[in-house]
JSON list of N, CA and C in Angstrom, two decimals:
[
{"chain": "A", "resi": 232, "resn": "MET", "atom": "N", "xyz": [-19.10, -5.64, 26.48]},
{"chain": "A", "resi": 232, "resn": "MET", "atom": "CA", "xyz": [-17.87, -5.74, 25.70]},
{"chain": "A", "resi": 232, "resn": "MET", "atom": "C", "xyz": [-17.71, -4.47, 24.87]},
{"chain": "A", "resi": 233, "resn": "PHE", "atom": "N", "xyz": [-16.48, -3.98, 24.80]},
{"chain": "A", "resi": 233, "resn": "PHE", "atom": "CA", "xyz": [-16.17, -2.82, 23.97]},
{"chain": "A", "resi": 233, "resn": "PHE", "atom": "C", "xyz": [-14.87, -3.11, 23.22]},
{"chain": "A", "resi": 234, "resn": "ASP", "atom": "N", "xyz": [-14.97, -3.14, 21.90]},
{"chain": "A", "resi": 234, "resn": "ASP", "atom": "CA", "xyz": [-13.82, -3.49, 21.05]},
{"chain": "A", "resi": 234, "resn": "ASP", "atom": "C", "xyz": [-13.20, -4.82, 21.49]},
{"chain": "A", "resi": 235, "resn": "GLY", "atom": "N", "xyz": [-14.07, -5.76, 21.86]},
{"chain": "A", "resi": 235, "resn": "GLY", "atom": "CA", "xyz": [-13.62, -7.10, 22.23]},
{"chain": "A", "resi": 235, "resn": "GLY", "atom": "C", "xyz": [-13.09, -7.24, 23.65]},
{"chain": "A", "resi": 236, "resn": "GLN", "atom": "N", "xyz": [-13.11, -6.17, 24.43]},
{"chain": "A", "resi": 236, "resn": "GLN", "atom": "CA", "xyz": [-12.62, -6.21, 25.80]},
{"chain": "A", "resi": 236, "resn": "GLN", "atom": "C", "xyz": [-13.77, -6.05, 26.78]},
{"chain": "A", "resi": 237, "resn": "PRO", "atom": "N", "xyz": [-13.74, -6.78, 27.89]},
{"chain": "A", "resi": 237, "resn": "PRO", "atom": "CA", "xyz": [-14.82, -6.63, 28.87]},
{"chain": "A", "resi": 237, "resn": "PRO", "atom": "C", "xyz": [-14.79, -5.25, 29.54]},
{"chain": "A", "resi": 238, "resn": "VAL", "atom": "N", "xyz": [-15.97, -4.70, 29.75]},
{"chain": "A", "resi": 238, "resn": "VAL", "atom": "CA", "xyz": [-16.14, -3.43, 30.44]},
{"chain": "A", "resi": 238, "resn": "VAL", "atom": "C", "xyz": [-17.25, -3.62, 31.46]},
{"chain": "A", "resi": 239, "resn": "SER", "atom": "N", "xyz": [-17.07, -3.07, 32.62]},
{"chain": "A", "resi": 239, "resn": "SER", "atom": "CA", "xyz": [-18.13, -3.17, 33.63]},
{"chain": "A", "resi": 239, "resn": "SER", "atom": "C", "xyz": [-18.44, -1.77, 34.15]},
{"chain": "A", "resi": 240, "resn": "GLY", "atom": "N", "xyz": [-19.56, -1.66, 34.80]},
{"chain": "A", "resi": 240, "resn": "GLY", "atom": "CA", "xyz": [-19.97, -0.39, 35.37]},
{"chain": "A", "resi": 240, "resn": "GLY", "atom": "C", "xyz": [-21.00, -0.61, 36.45]},
{"chain": "A", "resi": 241, "resn": "LEU", "atom": "N", "xyz": [-21.49, 0.47, 36.97]},
{"chain": "A", "resi": 241, "resn": "LEU", "atom": "CA", "xyz": [-22.49, 0.42, 38.03]},
{"chain": "A", "resi": 241, "resn": "LEU", "atom": "C", "xyz": [-23.87, 0.68, 37.44]},
{"chain": "A", "resi": 242, "resn": "GLN", "atom": "N", "xyz": [-24.90, 0.21, 38.13]},
{"chain": "A", "resi": 242, "resn": "GLN", "atom": "CA", "xyz": [-26.26, 0.48, 37.69]},
{"chain": "A", "resi": 242, "resn": "GLN", "atom": "C", "xyz": [-26.46, 1.98, 37.60]},
{"chain": "A", "resi": 243, "resn": "GLY", "atom": "N", "xyz": [-26.99, 2.44, 36.48]},
{"chain": "A", "resi": 243, "resn": "GLY", "atom": "CA", "xyz": [-27.22, 3.86, 36.26]},
{"chain": "A", "resi": 243, "resn": "GLY", "atom": "C", "xyz": [-26.11, 4.56, 35.51]},
{"chain": "A", "resi": 244, "resn": "ASP", "atom": "N", "xyz": [-24.94, 3.90, 35.34]},
{"chain": "A", "resi": 244, "resn": "ASP", "atom": "CA", "xyz": [-23.85, 4.49, 34.57]},
{"chain": "A", "resi": 244, "resn": "ASP", "atom": "C", "xyz": [-24.25, 4.63, 33.10]},
{"chain": "A", "resi": 245, "resn": "THR", "atom": "N", "xyz": [-23.70, 5.62, 32.43]},
{"chain": "A", "resi": 245, "resn": "THR", "atom": "CA", "xyz": [-23.83, 5.69, 30.99]},
{"chain": "A", "resi": 245, "resn": "THR", "atom": "C", "xyz": [-22.74, 4.80, 30.37]},
{"chain": "A", "resi": 246, "resn": "ILE", "atom": "N", "xyz": [-22.90, 4.50, 29.09]},
{"chain": "A", "resi": 246, "resn": "ILE", "atom": "CA", "xyz": [-21.87, 3.74, 28.38]},
{"chain": "A", "resi": 246, "resn": "ILE", "atom": "C", "xyz": [-20.55, 4.50, 28.46]},
{"chain": "A", "resi": 247, "resn": "LEU", "atom": "N", "xyz": [-20.59, 5.82, 28.27]},
{"chain": "A", "resi": 247, "resn": "LEU", "atom": "CA", "xyz": [-19.38, 6.63, 28.30]},
{"chain": "A", "resi": 247, "resn": "LEU", "atom": "C", "xyz": [-18.66, 6.51, 29.63]},
{"chain": "A", "resi": 248, "resn": "THR", "atom": "N", "xyz": [-19.37, 6.62, 30.73]},
{"chain": "A", "resi": 248, "resn": "THR", "atom": "CA", "xyz": [-18.77, 6.52, 32.05]},
{"chain": "A", "resi": 248, "resn": "THR", "atom": "C", "xyz": [-18.09, 5.17, 32.24]},
{"chain": "A", "resi": 249, "resn": "ALA", "atom": "N", "xyz": [-18.76, 4.10, 31.85]},
{"chain": "A", "resi": 249, "resn": "ALA", "atom": "CA", "xyz": [-18.20, 2.76, 32.01]},
{"chain": "A", "resi": 249, "resn": "ALA", "atom": "C", "xyz": [-16.93, 2.59, 31.17]},
{"chain": "A", "resi": 250, "resn": "ILE", "atom": "N", "xyz": [-16.96, 3.03, 29.93]},
{"chain": "A", "resi": 250, "resn": "ILE", "atom": "CA", "xyz": [-15.79, 2.87, 29.06]},
{"chain": "A", "resi": 250, "resn": "ILE", "atom": "C", "xyz": [-14.62, 3.71, 29.56]},
{"chain": "A", "resi": 251, "resn": "LEU", "atom": "N", "xyz": [-14.86, 4.96, 29.91]},
{"chain": "A", "resi": 251, "resn": "LEU", "atom": "CA", "xyz": [-13.77, 5.82, 30.35]},
{"chain": "A", "resi": 251, "resn": "LEU", "atom": "C", "xyz": [-13.20, 5.40, 31.70]},
{"chain": "A", "resi": 252, "resn": "SER", "atom": "N", "xyz": [-13.92, 4.61, 32.46]},
{"chain": "A", "resi": 252, "resn": "SER", "atom": "CA", "xyz": [-13.35, 4.11, 33.71]},
{"chain": "A", "resi": 252, "resn": "SER", "atom": "C", "xyz": [-12.38, 2.95, 33.45]},
{"chain": "A", "resi": 253, "resn": "HIS", "atom": "N", "xyz": [-12.38, 2.43, 32.22]},
{"chain": "A", "resi": 253, "resn": "HIS", "atom": "CA", "xyz": [-11.49, 1.33, 31.85]},
{"chain": "A", "resi": 253, "resn": "HIS", "atom": "C", "xyz": [-10.39, 1.72, 30.88]},
{"chain": "A", "resi": 254, "resn": "ARG", "atom": "N", "xyz": [-10.57, 2.83, 30.17]},
{"chain": "A", "resi": 254, "resn": "ARG", "atom": "CA", "xyz": [-9.54, 3.26, 29.22]},
{"chain": "A", "resi": 254, "resn": "ARG", "atom": "C", "xyz": [-9.60, 4.77, 29.07]},
{"chain": "A", "resi": 255, "resn": "GLY", "atom": "N", "xyz": [-8.53, 5.36, 28.55]},
{"chain": "A", "resi": 255, "resn": "GLY", "atom": "CA", "xyz": [-8.38, 6.81, 28.53]},
{"chain": "A", "resi": 255, "resn": "GLY", "atom": "C", "xyz": [-9.17, 7.55, 27.48]},
{"chain": "A", "resi": 256, "resn": "ALA", "atom": "N", "xyz": [-9.69, 6.84, 26.47]},
{"chain": "A", "resi": 256, "resn": "ALA", "atom": "CA", "xyz": [-10.43, 7.50, 25.40]},
{"chain": "A", "resi": 256, "resn": "ALA", "atom": "C", "xyz": [-11.53, 6.59, 24.90]},
{"chain": "A", "resi": 257, "resn": "LEU", "atom": "N", "xyz": [-12.53, 7.20, 24.31]},
{"chain": "A", "resi": 257, "resn": "LEU", "atom": "CA", "xyz": [-13.65, 6.45, 23.77]},
{"chain": "A", "resi": 257, "resn": "LEU", "atom": "C", "xyz": [-13.34, 5.89, 22.39]},
{"chain": "A", "resi": 258, "resn": "ARG", "atom": "N", "xyz": [-12.75, 6.75, 21.53]},
{"chain": "A", "resi": 258, "resn": "ARG", "atom": "CA", "xyz": [-12.46, 6.33, 20.16]},
{"chain": "A", "resi": 258, "resn": "ARG", "atom": "C", "xyz": [-11.46, 7.28, 19.54]},
{"chain": "A", "resi": 259, "resn": "GLU", "atom": "N", "xyz": [-10.99, 6.93, 18.34]},
{"chain": "A", "resi": 259, "resn": "GLU", "atom": "CA", "xyz": [-10.10, 7.80, 17.58]},
{"chain": "A", "resi": 259, "resn": "GLU", "atom": "C", "xyz": [-10.94, 8.82, 16.82]},
{"chain": "A", "resi": 260, "resn": "ALA", "atom": "N", "xyz": [-10.36, 9.98, 16.57]},
{"chain": "A", "resi": 260, "resn": "ALA", "atom": "CA", "xyz": [-11.02, 10.99, 15.75]},
{"chain": "A", "resi": 260, "resn": "ALA", "atom": "C", "xyz": [-11.04, 10.54, 14.29]},
{"chain": "A", "resi": 261, "resn": "GLU", "atom": "N", "xyz": [-12.03, 10.97, 13.54]},
{"chain": "A", "resi": 261, "resn": "GLU", "atom": "CA", "xyz": [-12.15, 10.58, 12.14]},
{"chain": "A", "resi": 261, "resn": "GLU", "atom": "C", "xyz": [-11.14, 11.27, 11.24]},
{"chain": "A", "resi": 262, "resn": "PHE", "atom": "N", "xyz": [-10.68, 12.46, 11.60]},
{"chain": "A", "resi": 262, "resn": "PHE", "atom": "CA", "xyz": [-9.88, 13.27, 10.70]},
{"chain": "A", "resi": 262, "resn": "PHE", "atom": "C", "xyz": [-8.50, 13.63, 11.24]},
{"chain": "A", "resi": 263, "resn": "GLY", "atom": "N", "xyz": [-7.98, 12.87, 12.16]},
{"chain": "A", "resi": 263, "resn": "GLY", "atom": "CA", "xyz": [-6.66, 13.17, 12.70]},
{"chain": "A", "resi": 263, "resn": "GLY", "atom": "C", "xyz": [-6.25, 12.14, 13.73]},
{"chain": "A", "resi": 264, "resn": "PRO", "atom": "N", "xyz": [-5.07, 12.32, 14.33]},
{"chain": "A", "resi": 264, "resn": "PRO", "atom": "CA", "xyz": [-4.54, 11.34, 15.27]},
{"chain": "A", "resi": 264, "resn": "PRO", "atom": "C", "xyz": [-5.10, 11.46, 16.70]},
{"chain": "A", "resi": 265, "resn": "GLU", "atom": "N", "xyz": [-5.95, 12.44, 16.92]},
{"chain": "A", "resi": 265, "resn": "GLU", "atom": "CA", "xyz": [-6.47, 12.67, 18.27]},
{"chain": "A", "resi": 265, "resn": "GLU", "atom": "C", "xyz": [-7.40, 11.54, 18.70]},
{"chain": "A", "resi": 266, "resn": "HIS", "atom": "N", "xyz": [-7.57, 11.44, 20.00]},
{"chain": "A", "resi": 266, "resn": "HIS", "atom": "CA", "xyz": [-8.54, 10.50, 20.57]},
{"chain": "A", "resi": 266, "resn": "HIS", "atom": "C", "xyz": [-9.70, 11.30, 21.13]},
{"chain": "A", "resi": 267, "resn": "ARG", "atom": "N", "xyz": [-10.88, 10.73, 21.09]},
{"chain": "A", "resi": 267, "resn": "ARG", "atom": "CA", "xyz": [-12.09, 11.40, 21.54]},
{"chain": "A", "resi": 267, "resn": "ARG", "atom": "C", "xyz": [-12.58, 10.74, 22.83]},
{"chain": "A", "resi": 268, "resn": "ALA", "atom": "N", "xyz": [-13.14, 11.55, 23.71]},
{"chain": "A", "resi": 268, "resn": "ALA", "atom": "CA", "xyz": [-13.64, 11.02, 24.98]},
{"chain": "A", "resi": 268, "resn": "ALA", "atom": "C", "xyz": [-14.97, 11.63, 25.36]},
{"chain": "A", "resi": 269, "resn": "GLY", "atom": "N", "xyz": [-15.73, 12.11, 24.40]},
{"chain": "A", "resi": 269, "resn": "GLY", "atom": "CA", "xyz": [-16.98, 12.80, 24.71]},
{"chain": "A", "resi": 269, "resn": "GLY", "atom": "C", "xyz": [-16.67, 14.27, 24.94]},
{"chain": "A", "resi": 270, "resn": "PHE", "atom": "N", "xyz": [-17.62, 15.11, 24.62]},
{"chain": "A", "resi": 270, "resn": "PHE", "atom": "CA", "xyz": [-17.36, 16.55, 24.74]},
{"chain": "A", "resi": 270, "resn": "PHE", "atom": "C", "xyz": [-18.47, 17.25, 25.53]},
{"chain": "A", "resi": 271, "resn": "CYS", "atom": "N", "xyz": [-19.69, 17.23, 25.00]},
{"chain": "A", "resi": 271, "resn": "CYS", "atom": "CA", "xyz": [-20.76, 18.00, 25.64]},
{"chain": "A", "resi": 271, "resn": "CYS", "atom": "C", "xyz": [-21.41, 17.25, 26.80]},
{"chain": "A", "resi": 272, "resn": "LEU", "atom": "N", "xyz": [-21.37, 15.92, 26.75]},
{"chain": "A", "resi": 272, "resn": "LEU", "atom": "CA", "xyz": [-21.93, 15.03, 27.78]},
{"chain": "A", "resi": 272, "resn": "LEU", "atom": "C", "xyz": [-23.43, 15.18, 27.95]},
{"chain": "A", "resi": 273, "resn": "MET", "atom": "N", "xyz": [-24.12, 15.67, 26.89]},
{"chain": "A", "resi": 273, "resn": "MET", "atom": "CA", "xyz": [-25.58, 15.74, 26.95]},
{"chain": "A", "resi": 273, "resn": "MET", "atom": "C", "xyz": [-26.23, 15.36, 25.62]},
{"chain": "A", "resi": 274, "resn": "GLY", "atom": "N", "xyz": [-25.47, 14.72, 24.72]},
{"chain": "A", "resi": 274, "resn": "GLY", "atom": "CA", "xyz": [-26.06, 14.19, 23.49]},
{"chain": "A", "resi": 274, "resn": "GLY", "atom": "C", "xyz": [-26.22, 15.17, 22.35]},
{"chain": "A", "resi": 275, "resn": "ALA", "atom": "N", "xyz": [-25.48, 16.28, 22.36]},
{"chain": "A", "resi": 275, "resn": "ALA", "atom": "CA", "xyz": [-25.66, 17.27, 21.32]},
{"chain": "A", "resi": 275, "resn": "ALA", "atom": "C", "xyz": [-24.50, 17.38, 20.34]},
{"chain": "A", "resi": 276, "resn": "CYS", "atom": "N", "xyz": [-23.31, 16.89, 20.66]},
{"chain": "A", "resi": 276, "resn": "CYS", "atom": "CA", "xyz": [-22.13, 17.25, 19.87]},
{"chain": "A", "resi": 276, "resn": "CYS", "atom": "C", "xyz": [-21.64, 16.20, 18.88]},
{"chain": "A", "resi": 277, "resn": "GLN", "atom": "N", "xyz": [-22.09, 15.00, 18.88]},
{"chain": "A", "resi": 277, "resn": "GLN", "atom": "CA", "xyz": [-21.63, 13.94, 17.97]},
{"chain": "A", "resi": 277, "resn": "GLN", "atom": "C", "xyz": [-20.29, 13.33, 18.35]},
{"chain": "A", "resi": 278, "resn": "ASP", "atom": "N", "xyz": [-19.72, 13.68, 19.48]},
{"chain": "A", "resi": 278, "resn": "ASP", "atom": "CA", "xyz": [-18.37, 13.24, 19.83]},
{"chain": "A", "resi": 278, "resn": "ASP", "atom": "C", "xyz": [-18.33, 11.84, 20.46]},
{"chain": "A", "resi": 279, "resn": "CYS", "atom": "N", "xyz": [-19.45, 11.32, 20.90]},
{"chain": "A", "resi": 279, "resn": "CYS", "atom": "CA", "xyz": [-19.43, 10.07, 21.67]},
{"chain": "A", "resi": 279, "resn": "CYS", "atom": "C", "xyz": [-20.11, 8.89, 20.97]},
{"chain": "A", "resi": 280, "resn": "TRP", "atom": "N", "xyz": [-20.28, 8.96, 19.66]},
{"chain": "A", "resi": 280, "resn": "TRP", "atom": "CA", "xyz": [-20.92, 7.83, 18.97]},
{"chain": "A", "resi": 280, "resn": "TRP", "atom": "C", "xyz": [-20.11, 6.55, 19.15]},
{"chain": "A", "resi": 281, "resn": "VAL", "atom": "N", "xyz": [-20.79, 5.46, 19.44]},
{"chain": "A", "resi": 281, "resn": "VAL", "atom": "CA", "xyz": [-20.24, 4.11, 19.40]},
{"chain": "A", "resi": 281, "resn": "VAL", "atom": "C", "xyz": [-21.24, 3.25, 18.63]},
{"chain": "A", "resi": 282, "resn": "TRP", "atom": "N", "xyz": [-20.83, 2.08, 18.20]},
{"chain": "A", "resi": 282, "resn": "TRP", "atom": "CA", "xyz": [-21.69, 1.23, 17.39]},
{"chain": "A", "resi": 282, "resn": "TRP", "atom": "C", "xyz": [-21.88, -0.11, 18.06]},
{"chain": "A", "resi": 283, "resn": "GLN", "atom": "N", "xyz": [-23.09, -0.63, 17.98]},
{"chain": "A", "resi": 283, "resn": "GLN", "atom": "CA", "xyz": [-23.32, -2.01, 18.38]},
{"chain": "A", "resi": 283, "resn": "GLN", "atom": "C", "xyz": [-22.76, -2.89, 17.27]},
{"chain": "A", "resi": 284, "resn": "GLU", "atom": "N", "xyz": [-22.41, -4.11, 17.60]},
{"chain": "A", "resi": 284, "resn": "GLU", "atom": "CA", "xyz": [-21.79, -4.99, 16.61]},
{"chain": "A", "resi": 284, "resn": "GLU", "atom": "C", "xyz": [-22.65, -5.18, 15.37]},
{"chain": "A", "resi": 285, "resn": "GLU", "atom": "N", "xyz": [-23.97, -5.14, 15.51]},
{"chain": "A", "resi": 285, "resn": "GLU", "atom": "CA", "xyz": [-24.83, -5.32, 14.33]},
{"chain": "A", "resi": 285, "resn": "GLU", "atom": "C", "xyz": [-24.99, -4.04, 13.52]},
{"chain": "A", "resi": 286, "resn": "GLY", "atom": "N", "xyz": [-24.41, -2.92, 13.99]},
{"chain": "A", "resi": 286, "resn": "GLY", "atom": "CA", "xyz": [-24.39, -1.72, 13.19]},
{"chain": "A", "resi": 286, "resn": "GLY", "atom": "C", "xyz": [-25.17, -0.54, 13.72]},
{"chain": "A", "resi": 287, "resn": "ARG", "atom": "N", "xyz": [-26.02, -0.71, 14.71]},
{"chain": "A", "resi": 287, "resn": "ARG", "atom": "CA", "xyz": [-26.78, 0.42, 15.26]},
{"chain": "A", "resi": 287, "resn": "ARG", "atom": "C", "xyz": [-25.86, 1.36, 16.03]},
{"chain": "A", "resi": 288, "resn": "ARG", "atom": "N", "xyz": [-26.02, 2.65, 15.82]},
{"chain": "A", "resi": 288, "resn": "ARG", "atom": "CA", "xyz": [-25.18, 3.66, 16.45]},
{"chain": "A", "resi": 288, "resn": "ARG", "atom": "C", "xyz": [-25.86, 4.17, 17.72]},
{"chain": "A", "resi": 289, "resn": "LEU", "atom": "N", "xyz": [-25.06, 4.41, 18.77]},
{"chain": "A", "resi": 289, "resn": "LEU", "atom": "CA", "xyz": [-25.58, 4.90, 20.06]},
{"chain": "A", "resi": 289, "resn": "LEU", "atom": "C", "xyz": [-24.73, 6.07, 20.53]},
{"chain": "A", "resi": 290, "resn": "ARG", "atom": "N", "xyz": [-25.36, 6.98, 21.25]},
{"chain": "A", "resi": 290, "resn": "ARG", "atom": "CA", "xyz": [-24.61, 8.05, 21.93]},
{"chain": "A", "resi": 290, "resn": "ARG", "atom": "C", "xyz": [-24.18, 7.51, 23.29]},
{"chain": "A", "resi": 291, "resn": "ALA", "atom": "N", "xyz": [-22.89, 7.39, 23.48]},
{"chain": "A", "resi": 291, "resn": "ALA", "atom": "CA", "xyz": [-22.37, 6.81, 24.72]},
{"chain": "A", "resi": 291, "resn": "ALA", "atom": "C", "xyz": [-22.64, 7.69, 25.94]},
{"chain": "A", "resi": 292, "resn": "CYS", "atom": "N", "xyz": [-22.75, 9.00, 25.74]},
{"chain": "A", "resi": 292, "resn": "CYS", "atom": "CA", "xyz": [-22.92, 9.90, 26.89]},
{"chain": "A", "resi": 292, "resn": "CYS", "atom": "C", "xyz": [-24.34, 9.91, 27.44]},
{"chain": "A", "resi": 293, "resn": "SER", "atom": "N", "xyz": [-25.30, 9.49, 26.65]},
{"chain": "A", "resi": 293, "resn": "SER", "atom": "CA", "xyz": [-26.69, 9.56, 27.13]},
{"chain": "A", "resi": 293, "resn": "SER", "atom": "C", "xyz": [-27.42, 8.22, 27.08]},
{"chain": "A", "resi": 294, "resn": "THR", "atom": "N", "xyz": [-26.69, 7.14, 26.79]},
{"chain": "A", "resi": 294, "resn": "THR", "atom": "CA", "xyz": [-27.30, 5.81, 26.76]},
{"chain": "A", "resi": 294, "resn": "THR", "atom": "C", "xyz": [-26.86, 5.05, 28.00]},
{"chain": "A", "resi": 295, "resn": "GLU", "atom": "N", "xyz": [-27.82, 4.56, 28.76]},
{"chain": "A", "resi": 295, "resn": "GLU", "atom": "CA", "xyz": [-27.51, 3.84, 29.99]},
{"chain": "A", "resi": 295, "resn": "GLU", "atom": "C", "xyz": [-26.87, 2.49, 29.67]},
{"chain": "A", "resi": 296, "resn": "LEU", "atom": "N", "xyz": [-25.87, 2.14, 30.45]},
{"chain": "A", "resi": 296, "resn": "LEU", "atom": "CA", "xyz": [-25.20, 0.86, 30.32]},
{"chain": "A", "resi": 296, "resn": "LEU", "atom": "C", "xyz": [-26.18, -0.27, 30.60]},
{"chain": "A", "resi": 297, "resn": "GLN", "atom": "N", "xyz": [-26.12, -1.31, 29.80]},
{"chain": "A", "resi": 297, "resn": "GLN", "atom": "CA", "xyz": [-26.97, -2.49, 29.98]},
{"chain": "A", "resi": 297, "resn": "GLN", "atom": "C", "xyz": [-26.12, -3.74, 29.86]},
{"chain": "A", "resi": 298, "resn": "ALA", "atom": "N", "xyz": [-26.46, -4.76, 30.60]},
{"chain": "A", "resi": 298, "resn": "ALA", "atom": "CA", "xyz": [-25.75, -6.03, 30.51]},
{"chain": "A", "resi": 298, "resn": "ALA", "atom": "C", "xyz": [-25.89, -6.60, 29.10]},
{"chain": "A", "resi": 299, "resn": "GLY", "atom": "N", "xyz": [-24.82, -7.19, 28.60]},
{"chain": "A", "resi": 299, "resn": "GLY", "atom": "CA", "xyz": [-24.87, -7.88, 27.32]},
{"chain": "A", "resi": 299, "resn": "GLY", "atom": "C", "xyz": [-24.59, -7.03, 26.10]},
{"chain": "A", "resi": 300, "resn": "LEU", "atom": "N", "xyz": [-24.36, -5.72, 26.26]},
{"chain": "A", "resi": 300, "resn": "LEU", "atom": "CA", "xyz": [-24.04, -4.88, 25.10]},
{"chain": "A", "resi": 300, "resn": "LEU", "atom": "C", "xyz": [-22.70, -5.30, 24.51]},
{"chain": "A", "resi": 301, "resn": "ARG", "atom": "N", "xyz": [-22.63, -5.31, 23.18]},
{"chain": "A", "resi": 301, "resn": "ARG", "atom": "CA", "xyz": [-21.39, -5.61, 22.46]},
{"chain": "A", "resi": 301, "resn": "ARG", "atom": "C", "xyz": [-21.14, -4.42, 21.54]},
{"chain": "A", "resi": 302, "resn": "LEU", "atom": "N", "xyz": [-20.23, -3.56, 21.98]},
{"chain": "A", "resi": 302, "resn": "LEU", "atom": "CA", "xyz": [-20.02, -2.27, 21.32]},
{"chain": "A", "resi": 302, "resn": "LEU", "atom": "C", "xyz": [-18.65, -2.19, 20.68]},
{"chain": "A", "resi": 303, "resn": "ARG", "atom": "N", "xyz": [-18.54, -1.27, 19.71]},
{"chain": "A", "resi": 303, "resn": "ARG", "atom": "CA", "xyz": [-17.27, -1.02, 19.03]},
{"chain": "A", "resi": 303, "resn": "ARG", "atom": "C", "xyz": [-17.05, 0.48, 18.90]},
{"chain": "A", "resi": 304, "resn": "SER", "atom": "N", "xyz": [-15.79, 0.85, 18.83]},
{"chain": "A", "resi": 304, "resn": "SER", "atom": "CA", "xyz": [-15.45, 2.27, 18.71]},
{"chain": "A", "resi": 304, "resn": "SER", "atom": "C", "xyz": [-15.47, 2.73, 17.26]},
{"chain": "A", "resi": 305, "resn": "LYS", "atom": "N", "xyz": [-15.45, 1.82, 16.32]},
{"chain": "A", "resi": 305, "resn": "LYS", "atom": "CA", "xyz": [-15.46, 2.17, 14.89]},
{"chain": "A", "resi": 305, "resn": "LYS", "atom": "C", "xyz": [-16.70, 1.58, 14.23]},
{"chain": "A", "resi": 306, "resn": "ALA", "atom": "N", "xyz": [-17.17, 2.28, 13.23]},
{"chain": "A", "resi": 306, "resn": "ALA", "atom": "CA", "xyz": [-18.34, 1.80, 12.48]},
{"chain": "A", "resi": 306, "resn": "ALA", "atom": "C", "xyz": [-18.02, 0.47, 11.82]},
{"chain": "A", "resi": 307, "resn": "PRO", "atom": "N", "xyz": [-18.98, -0.44, 11.77]},
{"chain": "A", "resi": 307, "resn": "PRO", "atom": "CA", "xyz": [-18.77, -1.71, 11.08]},
{"chain": "A", "resi": 307, "resn": "PRO", "atom": "C", "xyz": [-18.51, -1.48, 9.60]},
{"chain": "A", "resi": 308, "resn": "ASP", "atom": "N", "xyz": [-17.81, -2.40, 8.97]},
{"chain": "A", "resi": 308, "resn": "ASP", "atom": "CA", "xyz": [-17.57, -2.31, 7.53]},
{"chain": "A", "resi": 308, "resn": "ASP", "atom": "C", "xyz": [-18.91, -2.19, 6.80]},
{"chain": "A", "resi": 309, "resn": "GLY", "atom": "N", "xyz": [-18.94, -1.29, 5.84]},
{"chain": "A", "resi": 309, "resn": "GLY", "atom": "CA", "xyz": [-20.15, -1.10, 5.05]},
{"chain": "A", "resi": 309, "resn": "GLY", "atom": "C", "xyz": [-21.19, -0.21, 5.71]},
{"chain": "A", "resi": 310, "resn": "TRP", "atom": "N", "xyz": [-20.89, 0.34, 6.89]},
{"chain": "A", "resi": 310, "resn": "TRP", "atom": "CA", "xyz": [-21.87, 1.20, 7.59]},
{"chain": "A", "resi": 310, "resn": "TRP", "atom": "C", "xyz": [-22.02, 2.49, 6.81]},
{"chain": "A", "resi": 311, "resn": "VAL", "atom": "N", "xyz": [-23.25, 2.89, 6.59]},
{"chain": "A", "resi": 311, "resn": "VAL", "atom": "CA", "xyz": [-23.55, 4.12, 5.86]},
{"chain": "A", "resi": 311, "resn": "VAL", "atom": "C", "xyz": [-24.21, 5.10, 6.82]},
{"chain": "A", "resi": 312, "resn": "SER", "atom": "N", "xyz": [-23.67, 6.31, 6.91]},
{"chain": "A", "resi": 312, "resn": "SER", "atom": "CA", "xyz": [-24.25, 7.29, 7.83]},
{"chain": "A", "resi": 312, "resn": "SER", "atom": "C", "xyz": [-25.51, 7.90, 7.26]}
]
């Protein structure tokens, strides 16, 4: 699940690949109206962060998709970086 919507992928897909196959962007930018979809694709740029519902942050470009993940594009309320 991503932002309450079902997402599927193939074995070996990253979270980023699965999400972008279902929608045009990963998340909104923090400082403007742009949408983000990953940039470096190797875990170095900070552009692909997503959050698990309980608050743990993951890099979507380098984290393998797993069954049962419940992810969000925005940090949970009260999340401290």
